[in-house]
mmCIF file of C-alpha atoms and ligand atoms in Angstrom:
data_model
loop_
_atom_site.group_PDB
_atom_site.id
_atom_site.type_symbol
_atom_site.label_atom_id
_atom_site.label_comp_id
_atom_site.label_asym_id
_atom_site.label_seq_id
_atom_site.Cartn_x
_atom_site.Cartn_y
_atom_site.Cartn_z
ATOM 1 C CA MET A 16 -2.058 28.558 -12.153
ATOM 2 C CA THR A 17 -4.693 26.384 -14.016
ATOM 3 C CA GLN A 18 -6.157 25.707 -17.717
ATOM 4 C CA LYS A 19 -8.993 26.035 -18.762
ATOM 5 C CA VAL A 20 -10.387 22.766 -20.714
ATOM 6 C CA ILE A 21 -12.988 21.684 -22.944
ATOM 7 C CA ILE A 22 -13.933 17.962 -24.037
ATOM 8 C CA ILE A 23 -15.506 17.413 -27.750
ATOM 9 C CA GLY A 24 -17.258 14.196 -27.304
ATOM 10 C CA ALA A 25 -17.855 14.262 -23.789
ATOM 11 C CA SER A 26 -20.819 12.002 -24.110
ATOM 12 C CA GLY A 27 -19.167 9.231 -25.408
ATOM 13 C CA TYR A 28 -17.511 6.321 -23.305
ATOM 14 C CA THR A 29 -13.874 8.095 -23.016
ATOM 15 C CA GLY A 30 -15.325 11.487 -23.024
ATOM 16 C CA ALA A 31 -17.248 10.552 -19.949
ATOM 17 C CA GLU A 32 -14.140 9.486 -18.199
ATOM 18 C CA LEU A 33 -12.143 12.631 -19.065
ATOM 19 C CA ALA A 34 -15.262 14.700 -17.500
ATOM 20 C CA GLN A 35 -14.789 12.735 -14.407
ATOM 21 C CA ILE A 36 -11.113 12.623 -13.871
ATOM 22 C CA LEU A 37 -11.135 16.493 -15.261
ATOM 23 C CA THR A 38 -13.303 17.271 -12.457
ATOM 24 C CA ARG A 39 -11.379 16.638 -9.628
ATOM 25 C CA HIS A 40 -8.112 17.625 -11.250
ATOM 26 C CA PRO A 41 -6.785 20.625 -9.680
ATOM 27 C CA HIS A 42 -5.007 22.092 -11.813
ATOM 28 C CA PHE A 43 -7.708 21.957 -15.280
ATOM 29 C CA GLU A 44 -10.807 23.595 -14.826
ATOM 30 C CA LEU A 45 -13.756 21.868 -16.880
ATOM 31 C CA ALA A 46 -15.334 25.118 -18.827
ATOM 32 C CA GLY A 47 -17.431 23.056 -21.407
ATOM 33 C CA LEU A 48 -18.547 19.927 -22.795
ATOM 34 C CA TYR A 49 -19.564 19.342 -26.066
ATOM 35 C CA VAL A 50 -20.891 17.224 -28.392
ATOM 36 C CA SER A 51 -22.251 17.406 -32.395
ATOM 37 C CA GLN A 52 -24.603 19.913 -33.746
ATOM 38 C CA GLN A 53 -27.277 17.105 -34.733
ATOM 39 C CA SER A 54 -26.790 15.526 -31.237
ATOM 40 C CA LEU A 55 -29.807 13.455 -29.840
ATOM 41 C CA ASP A 56 -28.122 14.302 -26.441
ATOM 42 C CA ALA A 57 -27.759 17.830 -27.087
ATOM 43 C CA ASN A 58 -28.078 20.023 -24.042
ATOM 44 C CA LYS A 59 -28.632 17.444 -21.498
ATOM 45 C CA LEU A 60 -26.578 17.239 -18.504
ATOM 46 C CA ILE A 61 -23.581 14.679 -18.806
ATOM 47 C CA SER A 62 -25.033 13.208 -15.211
ATOM 48 C CA ASP A 63 -28.444 12.488 -16.908
ATOM 49 C CA LEU A 64 -26.238 10.011 -19.139
ATOM 50 C CA TYR A 65 -23.933 8.608 -16.856
ATOM 51 C CA PRO A 66 -26.017 8.751 -13.570
ATOM 52 C CA GLN A 67 -22.772 7.770 -12.118
ATOM 53 C CA LEU A 68 -21.568 11.454 -12.110
ATOM 54 C CA ARG A 69 -25.057 13.090 -10.492
ATOM 55 C CA THR A 70 -23.851 15.672 -8.138
ATOM 56 C CA PHE A 71 -20.179 14.942 -9.151
ATOM 57 C CA CYS A 72 -20.431 16.948 -12.329
ATOM 58 C CA ASP A 73 -23.493 17.879 -13.704
ATOM 59 C CA LEU A 74 -22.218 20.118 -16.649
ATOM 60 C CA PRO A 75 -24.397 20.169 -19.683
ATOM 61 C CA LEU A 76 -23.362 18.733 -23.048
ATOM 62 C CA GLN A 77 -23.801 21.650 -25.601
ATOM 63 C CA PRO A 78 -23.857 21.344 -29.259
ATOM 64 C CA LEU A 79 -21.015 22.915 -30.705
ATOM 65 C CA PRO A 80 -21.214 25.956 -32.041
ATOM 66 C CA ASP A 81 -20.929 27.145 -35.474
ATOM 67 C CA ASP A 82 -17.530 29.629 -34.908
ATOM 68 C CA LEU A 83 -15.673 26.839 -33.393
ATOM 69 C CA SER A 84 -12.526 29.619 -33.127
ATOM 70 C CA LEU A 85 -14.628 31.530 -30.713
ATOM 71 C CA LEU A 86 -14.625 28.407 -28.614
ATOM 72 C CA ALA A 87 -10.690 27.806 -29.229
ATOM 73 C CA ILE A 88 -10.150 31.325 -28.087
ATOM 74 C CA ASP A 89 -11.681 30.864 -24.639
ATOM 75 C CA ALA A 90 -9.997 27.459 -23.705
ATOM 76 C CA ASP A 91 -6.152 26.611 -22.870
ATOM 77 C CA VAL A 92 -6.722 23.083 -23.164
ATOM 78 C CA VAL A 93 -9.069 20.610 -25.761
ATOM 79 C CA PHE A 94 -9.720 16.813 -25.015
ATOM 80 C CA LEU A 95 -10.768 15.205 -28.570
ATOM 81 C CA ALA A 96 -12.629 12.566 -27.534
ATOM 82 C CA THR A 97 -14.133 11.811 -31.035
ATOM 83 C CA ASP A 98 -14.130 9.944 -34.131
ATOM 84 C CA HIS A 99 -10.765 10.056 -36.555
ATOM 85 C CA GLN A 100 -12.181 12.099 -39.197
ATOM 86 C CA VAL A 101 -14.074 14.217 -36.661
ATOM 87 C CA SER A 102 -10.702 14.936 -34.578
ATOM 88 C CA HIS A 103 -9.099 15.541 -38.085
ATOM 89 C CA ASP A 104 -11.320 18.347 -39.032
ATOM 90 C CA LEU A 105 -11.374 19.929 -35.648
ATOM 91 C CA ALA A 106 -7.578 19.831 -34.261
ATOM 92 C CA PRO A 107 -6.278 22.475 -36.815
ATOM 93 C CA VAL A 108 -9.085 24.922 -35.740
ATOM 94 C CA PHE A 109 -8.065 24.482 -32.436
ATOM 95 C CA LEU A 110 -4.334 25.033 -32.839
ATOM 96 C CA GLN A 111 -4.570 27.844 -34.754
ATOM 97 C CA GLN A 112 -5.861 29.690 -32.044
ATOM 98 C CA ASP A 113 -2.908 28.690 -29.822
ATOM 99 C CA CYS A 114 -5.159 25.891 -27.789
ATOM 100 C CA HIS A 115 -3.222 22.689 -26.831
ATOM 101 C CA VAL A 116 -5.215 19.496 -28.357
ATOM 102 C CA PHE A 117 -5.249 15.839 -27.063
ATOM 103 C CA ASP A 118 -6.505 13.867 -29.255
ATOM 104 C CA LEU A 119 -7.729 10.498 -28.575
ATOM 105 C CA SER A 120 -8.484 8.967 -32.054
ATOM 106 C CA GLY A 121 -6.085 7.619 -34.318
ATOM 107 C CA ALA A 122 -5.930 10.934 -36.316
ATOM 108 C CA PHE A 123 -2.515 12.222 -36.150
ATOM 109 C CA ARG A 124 -0.785 9.086 -34.778
ATOM 110 C CA VAL A 125 0.763 7.673 -37.429
ATOM 111 C CA ASN A 126 3.161 10.340 -39.543
ATOM 112 C CA ASN A 127 1.749 8.858 -43.243
ATOM 113 C CA ALA A 128 -0.742 10.452 -45.081
ATOM 114 C CA ASP A 129 -1.463 7.351 -47.156
ATOM 115 C CA PHE A 130 -1.790 5.220 -43.921
ATOM 116 C CA TYR A 131 -5.274 7.177 -43.305
ATOM 117 C CA THR A 132 -6.562 6.679 -46.663
ATOM 118 C CA LYS A 133 -5.691 2.645 -46.531
ATOM 119 C CA TYR A 134 -7.054 2.186 -42.830
ATOM 120 C CA TYR A 135 -9.059 5.018 -42.046
ATOM 121 C CA GLY A 136 -10.912 5.552 -45.531
ATOM 122 C CA PHE A 137 -10.485 9.236 -45.412
ATOM 123 C CA GLU A 138 -7.644 11.388 -47.378
ATOM 124 C CA HIS A 139 -5.638 13.532 -44.306
ATOM 125 C CA LYS A 140 -5.533 16.816 -45.345
ATOM 126 C CA TYR A 141 -2.843 18.062 -43.000
ATOM 127 C CA PRO A 142 0.545 16.476 -43.587
ATOM 128 C CA GLU A 143 2.099 19.502 -41.972
ATOM 129 C CA LEU A 144 0.287 18.581 -38.644
ATOM 130 C CA LEU A 145 1.424 14.600 -39.096
ATOM 131 C CA ASP A 146 4.871 16.016 -38.757
ATOM 132 C CA PHE A 147 4.235 18.532 -35.903
ATOM 133 C CA ALA A 148 2.358 15.644 -33.761
ATOM 134 C CA VAL A 149 3.829 14.009 -30.989
ATOM 135 C CA TYR A 150 2.789 10.318 -30.459
ATOM 136 C CA GLY A 151 0.840 10.307 -27.052
ATOM 137 C CA LEU A 152 2.784 6.823 -25.454
ATOM 138 C CA ALA A 153 3.430 8.721 -22.290
ATOM 139 C CA GLU A 154 5.991 6.375 -20.539
ATOM 140 C CA TRP A 155 7.965 6.521 -24.024
ATOM 141 C CA ASN A 156 7.853 9.949 -25.116
ATOM 142 C CA SER A 157 7.716 12.575 -22.563
ATOM 143 C CA LYS A 158 10.198 14.828 -23.684
ATOM 144 C CA GLN A 159 8.539 15.356 -26.850
ATOM 145 C CA ILE A 160 5.537 15.146 -25.106
ATOM 146 C CA GLN A 161 6.422 18.305 -22.808
ATOM 147 C CA GLN A 162 7.269 20.626 -26.243
ATOM 148 C CA THR A 163 4.376 20.123 -28.449
ATOM 149 C CA ASP A 164 0.714 21.758 -28.958
ATOM 150 C CA LEU A 165 -0.762 18.764 -30.936
ATOM 151 C CA VAL A 166 -0.504 15.037 -28.884
ATOM 152 C CA ALA A 167 -2.127 11.637 -30.819
ATOM 153 C CA VAL A 168 -2.833 9.735 -27.564
ATOM 154 C CA ALA A 169 -1.696 6.322 -28.714
ATOM 155 C CA GLY A 170 -4.707 3.995 -29.699
ATOM 156 C CA CYS A 171 -6.157 1.519 -26.910
ATOM 157 C CA TYR A 172 -4.449 -2.112 -27.925
ATOM 158 C CA PRO A 173 -1.197 -0.116 -29.335
ATOM 159 C CA THR A 174 -0.484 1.423 -25.637
ATOM 160 C CA VAL A 175 -0.439 -2.095 -23.611
ATOM 161 C CA SER A 176 1.135 -4.005 -27.050
ATOM 162 C CA GLN A 177 4.086 -1.310 -27.278
ATOM 163 C CA LEU A 178 4.628 -0.926 -23.526
ATOM 164 C CA SER A 179 5.133 -5.135 -23.087
ATOM 165 C CA LEU A 180 7.219 -5.300 -25.958
ATOM 166 C CA LYS A 181 9.408 -1.767 -26.272
ATOM 167 C CA PRO A 182 11.453 -2.533 -23.212
ATOM 168 C CA LEU A 183 12.706 -5.722 -25.067
ATOM 169 C CA ILE A 184 13.316 -4.946 -28.139
ATOM 170 C CA GLU A 185 15.104 -1.733 -26.994
ATOM 171 C CA ASN A 186 17.575 -3.904 -25.006
ATOM 172 C CA ASN A 187 17.859 -6.811 -27.943
ATOM 173 C CA LEU A 188 16.572 -9.820 -26.185
ATOM 174 C CA LEU A 189 14.032 -10.647 -28.789
ATOM 175 C CA ASP A 190 15.204 -12.390 -31.857
ATOM 176 C CA LEU A 191 12.851 -10.912 -34.817
ATOM 177 C CA ASN A 192 13.346 -12.861 -37.371
ATOM 178 C CA GLN A 193 10.353 -14.639 -35.737
ATOM 179 C CA LEU A 194 7.560 -11.700 -35.631
ATOM 180 C CA PRO A 195 6.474 -10.996 -31.903
ATOM 181 C CA VAL A 196 2.266 -12.508 -31.951
ATOM 182 C CA ILE A 197 -0.025 -9.996 -30.172
ATOM 183 C CA ASN A 198 -3.421 -11.412 -29.381
ATOM 184 C CA ALA A 199 -5.570 -9.448 -27.302
ATOM 185 C CA VAL A 200 -9.239 -8.834 -26.112
ATOM 186 C CA SER A 201 -10.768 -5.959 -25.760
ATOM 187 C CA GLY A 202 -14.251 -5.315 -23.741
ATOM 188 C CA VAL A 203 -17.571 -3.974 -25.922
ATOM 189 C CA SER A 204 -16.547 -0.233 -24.591
ATOM 190 C CA GLY A 205 -13.900 -0.355 -26.763
ATOM 191 C CA ALA A 206 -15.904 0.326 -29.570
ATOM 192 C CA GLY A 207 -17.876 3.048 -28.582
ATOM 193 C CA ARG A 208 -21.418 4.290 -27.045
ATOM 194 C CA LYS A 209 -22.805 4.654 -30.367
ATOM 195 C CA PRO A 210 -25.466 1.236 -31.235
ATOM 196 C CA SER A 211 -24.172 -1.519 -33.517
ATOM 197 C CA ILE A 212 -25.278 -4.815 -34.137
ATOM 198 C CA THR A 213 -21.722 -6.190 -33.638
ATOM 199 C CA SER A 214 -21.795 -4.434 -29.906
ATOM 200 C CA SER A 215 -25.125 -6.058 -29.214
ATOM 201 C CA PHE A 216 -25.454 -7.549 -26.261
ATOM 202 C CA CYS A 217 -27.153 -10.472 -27.680
ATOM 203 C CA GLU A 218 -24.398 -10.622 -30.416
ATOM 204 C CA VAL A 219 -21.349 -10.665 -28.486
ATOM 205 C CA SER A 220 -19.434 -13.760 -27.238
ATOM 206 C CA LEU A 221 -15.585 -14.122 -27.729
ATOM 207 C CA ASN A 222 -14.619 -13.750 -31.298
ATOM 208 C CA ALA A 223 -11.270 -12.592 -33.650
ATOM 209 C CA TYR A 224 -12.075 -9.475 -35.913
ATOM 210 C CA GLY A 225 -9.740 -7.443 -38.730
ATOM 211 C CA VAL A 226 -7.306 -10.263 -39.020
ATOM 212 C CA PHE A 227 -4.036 -9.077 -41.163
ATOM 213 C CA THR A 228 -6.222 -5.803 -41.388
ATOM 214 C CA HIS A 229 -6.769 -4.195 -38.337
ATOM 215 C CA ARG A 230 -5.420 0.181 -38.233
ATOM 216 C CA HIS A 231 -3.865 -0.873 -34.999
ATOM 217 C CA GLN A 232 -0.659 -3.474 -36.496
ATOM 218 C CA PRO A 233 0.378 -0.729 -38.654
ATOM 219 C CA GLU A 234 0.048 2.067 -35.942
ATOM 220 C CA ILE A 235 2.057 -0.688 -33.250
ATOM 221 C CA ALA A 236 4.723 -1.453 -36.075
ATOM 222 C CA THR A 237 5.460 2.053 -37.014
ATOM 223 C CA HIS A 238 6.163 3.218 -33.347
ATOM 224 C CA LEU A 239 8.327 -0.232 -32.381
ATOM 225 C CA GLY A 240 10.012 0.025 -35.482
ATOM 226 C CA THR A 241 9.380 -3.916 -36.069
ATOM 227 C CA GLU A 242 6.528 -5.704 -37.664
ATOM 228 C CA VAL A 243 4.376 -7.683 -35.503
ATOM 229 C CA ILE A 244 1.365 -9.929 -35.933
ATOM 230 C CA PHE A 245 -1.614 -8.448 -34.345
ATOM 231 C CA THR A 246 -4.950 -10.075 -33.590
ATOM 232 C CA PRO A 247 -7.714 -8.056 -31.779
ATOM 233 C CA HIS A 248 -10.617 -10.172 -29.972
ATOM 234 C CA LEU A 249 -14.216 -8.678 -29.120
ATOM 235 C CA GLY A 250 -15.011 -10.275 -25.471
ATOM 236 C CA ASN A 251 -18.181 -10.114 -23.593
ATOM 237 C CA PHE A 252 -17.102 -7.911 -20.952
ATOM 238 C CA LYS A 253 -17.460 -3.898 -20.780
ATOM 239 C CA ARG A 254 -13.976 -2.889 -20.472
ATOM 240 C CA GLY A 255 -10.507 -3.728 -20.276
ATOM 241 C CA ILE A 256 -7.897 -5.223 -22.560
ATOM 242 C CA LEU A 257 -5.807 -8.200 -21.814
ATOM 243 C CA ALA A 258 -3.095 -8.820 -24.658
ATOM 244 C CA THR A 259 -1.047 -12.045 -24.524
ATOM 245 C CA ILE A 260 2.298 -12.144 -26.893
ATOM 246 C CA THR A 261 4.294 -14.712 -27.735
ATOM 247 C CA ALA A 262 7.983 -13.714 -29.055
ATOM 248 C CA LYS A 263 11.291 -15.307 -29.780
ATOM 249 C CA LEU A 264 13.904 -14.876 -27.297
ATOM 250 C CA GLN A 265 17.673 -14.282 -28.413
ATOM 251 C CA GLU A 266 19.944 -17.324 -27.478
ATOM 252 C CA ASN A 267 20.628 -17.380 -23.963
ATOM 253 C CA VAL A 268 18.821 -14.290 -22.572
ATOM 254 C CA THR A 269 17.896 -14.912 -18.812
ATOM 255 C CA ASP A 270 14.282 -14.297 -16.901
ATOM 256 C CA GLU A 271 16.463 -11.866 -14.832
ATOM 257 C CA GLN A 272 17.994 -9.981 -18.068
ATOM 258 C CA ILE A 273 13.989 -9.540 -18.655
ATOM 259 C CA THR A 274 13.051 -8.267 -15.534
ATOM 260 C CA SER A 275 16.035 -5.760 -15.835
ATOM 261 C CA ALA A 276 14.927 -4.032 -19.144
ATOM 262 C CA TYR A 277 11.122 -3.854 -17.577
ATOM 263 C CA GLN A 278 12.902 -1.658 -14.395
ATOM 264 C CA GLN A 279 15.394 -0.408 -16.628
ATOM 265 C CA TYR A 280 12.792 1.522 -18.266
ATOM 266 C CA TYR A 281 9.651 1.540 -15.778
ATOM 267 C CA ALA A 282 11.300 2.177 -12.364
ATOM 268 C CA ASN A 283 10.207 6.099 -12.582
ATOM 269 C CA CYS A 284 6.706 5.258 -14.205
ATOM 270 C CA PRO A 285 4.331 4.631 -11.578
ATOM 271 C CA LEU A 286 1.279 4.094 -14.263
ATOM 272 C CA VAL A 287 3.398 0.745 -15.297
ATOM 273 C CA ARG A 288 3.448 -2.078 -12.953
ATOM 274 C CA ILE A 289 5.603 -5.516 -13.555
ATOM 275 C CA TYR A 290 4.840 -8.425 -11.616
ATOM 276 C CA ALA A 291 7.600 -10.299 -10.146
ATOM 277 C CA GLN A 292 5.163 -13.109 -9.778
ATOM 278 C CA GLY A 293 2.148 -14.645 -11.726
ATOM 279 C CA LEU A 294 0.649 -12.637 -14.628
ATOM 280 C CA PRO A 295 -2.037 -9.691 -14.640
ATOM 281 C CA SER A 296 -5.767 -9.908 -15.558
ATOM 282 C CA ILE A 297 -8.407 -7.322 -16.498
ATOM 283 C CA LYS A 298 -10.003 -7.699 -12.810
ATOM 284 C CA ALA A 299 -6.174 -5.532 -11.235
ATOM 285 C CA VAL A 300 -6.382 -2.917 -13.713
ATOM 286 C CA GLU A 301 -10.373 -2.006 -14.720
ATOM 287 C CA PHE A 302 -11.331 1.347 -13.500
ATOM 288 C CA THR A 303 -7.423 2.514 -12.985
ATOM 289 C CA PRO A 304 -5.140 4.309 -15.141
ATOM 290 C CA TYR A 305 -2.363 1.420 -14.845
ATOM 291 C CA CYS A 306 -0.915 -0.797 -17.243
ATOM 292 C CA ASP A 307 0.242 -3.905 -15.651
ATOM 293 C CA ILE A 308 2.383 -6.779 -17.508
ATOM 294 C CA GLY A 309 4.031 -9.970 -16.690
ATOM 295 C CA PHE A 310 5.777 -12.633 -18.267
ATOM 296 C CA ALA A 311 6.781 -16.297 -18.495
ATOM 297 C CA THR A 312 9.472 -17.958 -20.488
ATOM 298 C CA HIS A 313 10.383 -21.394 -21.761
ATOM 299 C CA ASN A 314 12.541 -23.261 -24.276
ATOM 300 C CA GLY A 315 13.619 -19.801 -25.860
ATOM 301 C CA HIS A 316 10.094 -18.185 -25.730
ATOM 302 C CA ILE A 317 8.599 -15.892 -23.790
ATOM 303 C CA VAL A 318 5.125 -14.692 -23.147
ATOM 304 C CA ILE A 319 4.149 -11.626 -21.870
ATOM 305 C CA VAL A 320 0.580 -10.622 -20.361
ATOM 306 C CA GLY A 321 -0.210 -6.679 -20.342
ATOM 307 C CA ALA A 322 -3.671 -5.808 -19.231
ATOM 308 C CA GLU A 323 -5.105 -2.451 -18.993
ATOM 309 C CA ASP A 324 -8.479 -0.396 -18.773
ATOM 310 C CA ASN A 325 -8.763 0.169 -22.611
ATOM 311 C CA LEU A 326 -11.227 3.646 -21.475
ATOM 312 C CA LEU A 327 -8.420 5.040 -19.233
ATOM 313 C CA LYS A 328 -4.850 3.718 -19.956
ATOM 314 C CA GLY A 329 -6.191 2.620 -23.313
ATOM 315 C CA ALA A 330 -7.486 6.282 -23.609
ATOM 316 C CA ALA A 331 -8.738 9.129 -21.691
ATOM 317 C CA SER A 332 -6.737 8.717 -18.265
ATOM 318 C CA GLN A 333 -2.943 8.565 -20.768
ATOM 319 C CA ALA A 334 -4.548 12.056 -22.851
ATOM 320 C CA VAL A 335 -4.719 13.750 -19.046
ATOM 321 C CA GLN A 336 -1.211 11.617 -18.276
ATOM 322 C CA CYS A 337 -0.058 13.645 -21.247
ATOM 323 C CA ALA A 338 -1.656 16.433 -20.413
ATOM 324 C CA ASN A 339 -0.064 17.003 -16.919
ATOM 325 C CA ILE A 340 3.939 15.896 -18.975
ATOM 326 C CA ARG A 341 2.812 18.703 -20.809
ATOM 327 C CA PHE A 342 2.449 21.350 -18.353
ATOM 328 C CA GLY A 343 4.638 20.149 -15.919
ATOM 329 C CA TYR A 344 2.412 18.620 -13.172
ATOM 330 C CA ASN A 345 2.824 15.449 -11.664
ATOM 331 C CA GLU A 346 1.956 12.380 -14.297
ATOM 332 C CA THR A 347 -0.720 10.890 -11.965
ATOM 333 C CA LEU A 348 -2.341 13.958 -11.090
ATOM 334 C CA GLY A 349 -6.325 13.576 -11.156
ATOM 335 C CA LEU A 350 -5.574 10.251 -12.084
ATOM 336 C CA PHE A 351 -6.533 8.868 -8.512
HETATM 337 N N1 NDP B 24 -13.359 3.106 -26.397
HETATM 338 C C1 NDP B 24 -12.311 3.399 -26.432
HETATM 339 O O1 NDP B 24 -11.611 1.984 -25.596
HETATM 340 C C2 NDP B 24 -11.389 3.730 -26.916
HETATM 341 C C3 NDP B 24 -11.356 5.026 -27.768
HETATM 342 N N2 NDP B 24 -10.549 6.080 -28.813
HETATM 343 C C4 NDP B 24 -10.602 6.986 -29.764
HETATM 344 O O2 NDP B 24 -11.892 8.144 -28.799
HETATM 345 C C5 NDP B 24 -12.382 8.377 -29.401
HETATM 346 C C6 NDP B 24 -13.842 8.540 -29.140
HETATM 347 O O3 NDP B 24 -14.132 7.215 -28.732
HETATM 348 P P1 NDP B 24 -15.406 6.754 -28.075
HETATM 349 O O4 NDP B 24 -15.712 7.690 -26.429
HETATM 350 O O5 NDP B 24 -15.737 5.169 -27.779
HETATM 351 O O6 NDP B 24 -16.581 7.252 -28.709
HETATM 352 P P2 NDP B 24 -18.204 7.101 -28.483
HETATM 353 O O7 NDP B 24 -18.601 7.193 -29.628
HETATM 354 O O8 NDP B 24 -18.422 6.432 -27.551
HETATM 355 O O9 NDP B 24 -18.328 8.709 -28.758
HETATM 356 C C7 NDP B 24 -18.108 9.540 -29.489
HETATM 357 C C8 NDP B 24 -18.499 11.271 -29.117
HETATM 358 O O10 NDP B 24 -18.408 11.721 -29.888
HETATM 359 C C9 NDP B 24 -19.365 12.888 -30.264
HETATM 360 N N3 NDP B 24 -19.307 13.364 -31.279
HETATM 361 C C10 NDP B 24 -19.743 12.016 -33.088
HETATM 362 N N4 NDP B 24 -19.471 13.242 -34.013
HETATM 363 C C11 NDP B 24 -19.355 14.408 -33.656
HETATM 364 C C12 NDP B 24 -18.649 15.679 -34.326
HETATM 365 N N5 NDP B 24 -19.075 15.871 -35.392
HETATM 366 N N6 NDP B 24 -18.789 16.648 -33.173
HETATM 367 C C13 NDP B 24 -18.393 16.888 -32.295
HETATM 368 N N7 NDP B 24 -18.727 15.655 -31.405
HETATM 369 C C14 NDP B 24 -19.230 14.819 -31.987
HETATM 370 C C15 NDP B 24 -20.871 12.069 -30.112
HETATM 371 O O11 NDP B 24 -21.678 12.974 -29.577
HETATM 372 P P3 NDP B 24 -23.115 12.765 -30.422
HETATM 373 O O12 NDP B 24 -22.669 11.803 -31.864
HETATM 374 O O13 NDP B 24 -24.017 12.443 -29.808
HETATM 375 O O14 NDP B 24 -22.926 14.178 -31.104
HETATM 376 C C16 NDP B 24 -19.661 11.196 -28.719
HETATM 377 O O15 NDP B 24 -20.280 12.409 -27.353
HETATM 378 C C17 NDP B 24 -12.378 7.639 -30.681
HETATM 379 O O16 NDP B 24 -11.715 8.486 -32.210
HETATM 380 C C18 NDP B 24 -11.941 6.447 -30.562
HETATM 381 O O17 NDP B 24 -11.000 5.784 -32.022
HETATM 382 C C19 NDP B 24 -9.433 5.533 -28.063
HETATM 383 C C20 NDP B 24 -8.819 4.380 -26.991
HETATM 384 C C21 NDP B 24 -10.080 3.735 -26.769
HETATM 385 C C1 X2W B 25 -13.665 -3.271 -29.478
HETATM 386 C C2 X2W B 25 -13.527 -2.582 -30.546
HETATM 387 O O1 X2W B 25 -14.049 -2.299 -31.298
HETATM 388 N N1 X2W B 25 -12.113 -1.780 -30.385
HETATM 389 C C3 X2W B 25 -11.867 -0.877 -31.064
HETATM 390 C C4 X2W B 25 -10.491 0.015 -31.064
HETATM 391 C C5 X2W B 25 -10.624 1.202 -30.089
HETATM 392 C C6 X2W B 25 -10.373 2.307 -30.287
HETATM 393 O O2 X2W B 25 -11.329 3.146 -30.485
HETATM 394 O O3 X2W B 25 -9.675 3.054 -31.459
HETATM 395 P P1 X2W B 25 -8.381 3.732 -31.261
HETATM 396 O O4 X2W B 25 -7.527 3.407 -30.127
HETATM 397 O O5 X2W B 25 -7.155 3.112 -32.225
HETATM 398 O O6 X2W B 25 -8.909 4.717 -30.771
HETATM 399 C C7 X2W B 25 -11.611 -1.020 -32.618
HETATM 400 O O7 X2W B 25 -11.324 -2.432 -32.608
HETATM 401 O O8 X2W B 25 -11.569 -0.427 -33.351
#
């Protein structure tokens, strides 16, 4: 059994990663790559933009047709690697034609229409889809993912932050009277391929941004079920996120209890690697579908360090992981 899949937003950074993964996937047949109707890249080959794909994937980047429903009828699965508002507009068209939608944007991640006005700057028109969507944090929501046609793949910073904190919160090992503090540094690919002054080579050094205002704070807090302080940073490297998370432990919590909580939740999760010693780095995870987690404790506090590739576990490979789960395949199929 194979599913016919298409990627919309295929010329972008996460779209190109999806194209690479789906080309080698044994059960998903990559049937088409799409960009906007006005795209400057329309009708180029994806391998013209990403020469590393030459001979491996030479499909053209097609402009979206006027009648999207014809495209939707012909596809079993669509990956939306598009901006939030574009995904918001496209997903219902595909769902209407019984196409399975895996959306990499934030358009369906938080079940609260007001959140979109406040943090995304647009009015959400599909509250019923917010009810229906399953949050694609693969390790935590696999049962729900198996049963949905709309997966809102978790955001990049939220993925590493939640994978790091959730086992400890679920086992009541943290004193949440002191809010966990997440400081995370992302490579510049997190900002996407479109040019902008803030992601321009000579402008990027290392800086915090979105302090107390970034949309990933409420995404993390909603799905963790507890408030956090989240500060993203932009670093002068291409890909990867390193999150350093400080939290207060409940009285007398031992390192063994912490390790055992991680093992309890991730023993059967091949894409989360818990370090027995040492701390993860971006070097350990870049170009891989893993999230690596390590920790140290001192005087009743814990510092957890989580690392992932923002374009893979933080986006494209987690999207395919969710699709594998949805169709009953091994969750790592096509990811290595
Ligand atoms: N980069 C990252 O690390 C992560 C990104 N995400 C999310 O994934 C999504 C894609 O991100 P990323 O790959 O970085 O973005 P890019 O800016 O690199 O790519 C966006 C893609 O969308 C296409 N596009 C733009 N407008 C339209 C339209 N109206 N219809 C169809 N296609 C369109 C662009 O092509 P063109 O303009 O030529 O048409 C391009 O192919 C975003 O929602 C982002 O928030 C999630 C997690 C991590
Ligand atoms: C470095 C950088 O700019 N990162 C982006 C986050 C990545 C992203 O695309 O956000 P989603 O995961 O919500 O889709 C930002 O801070 O807006």
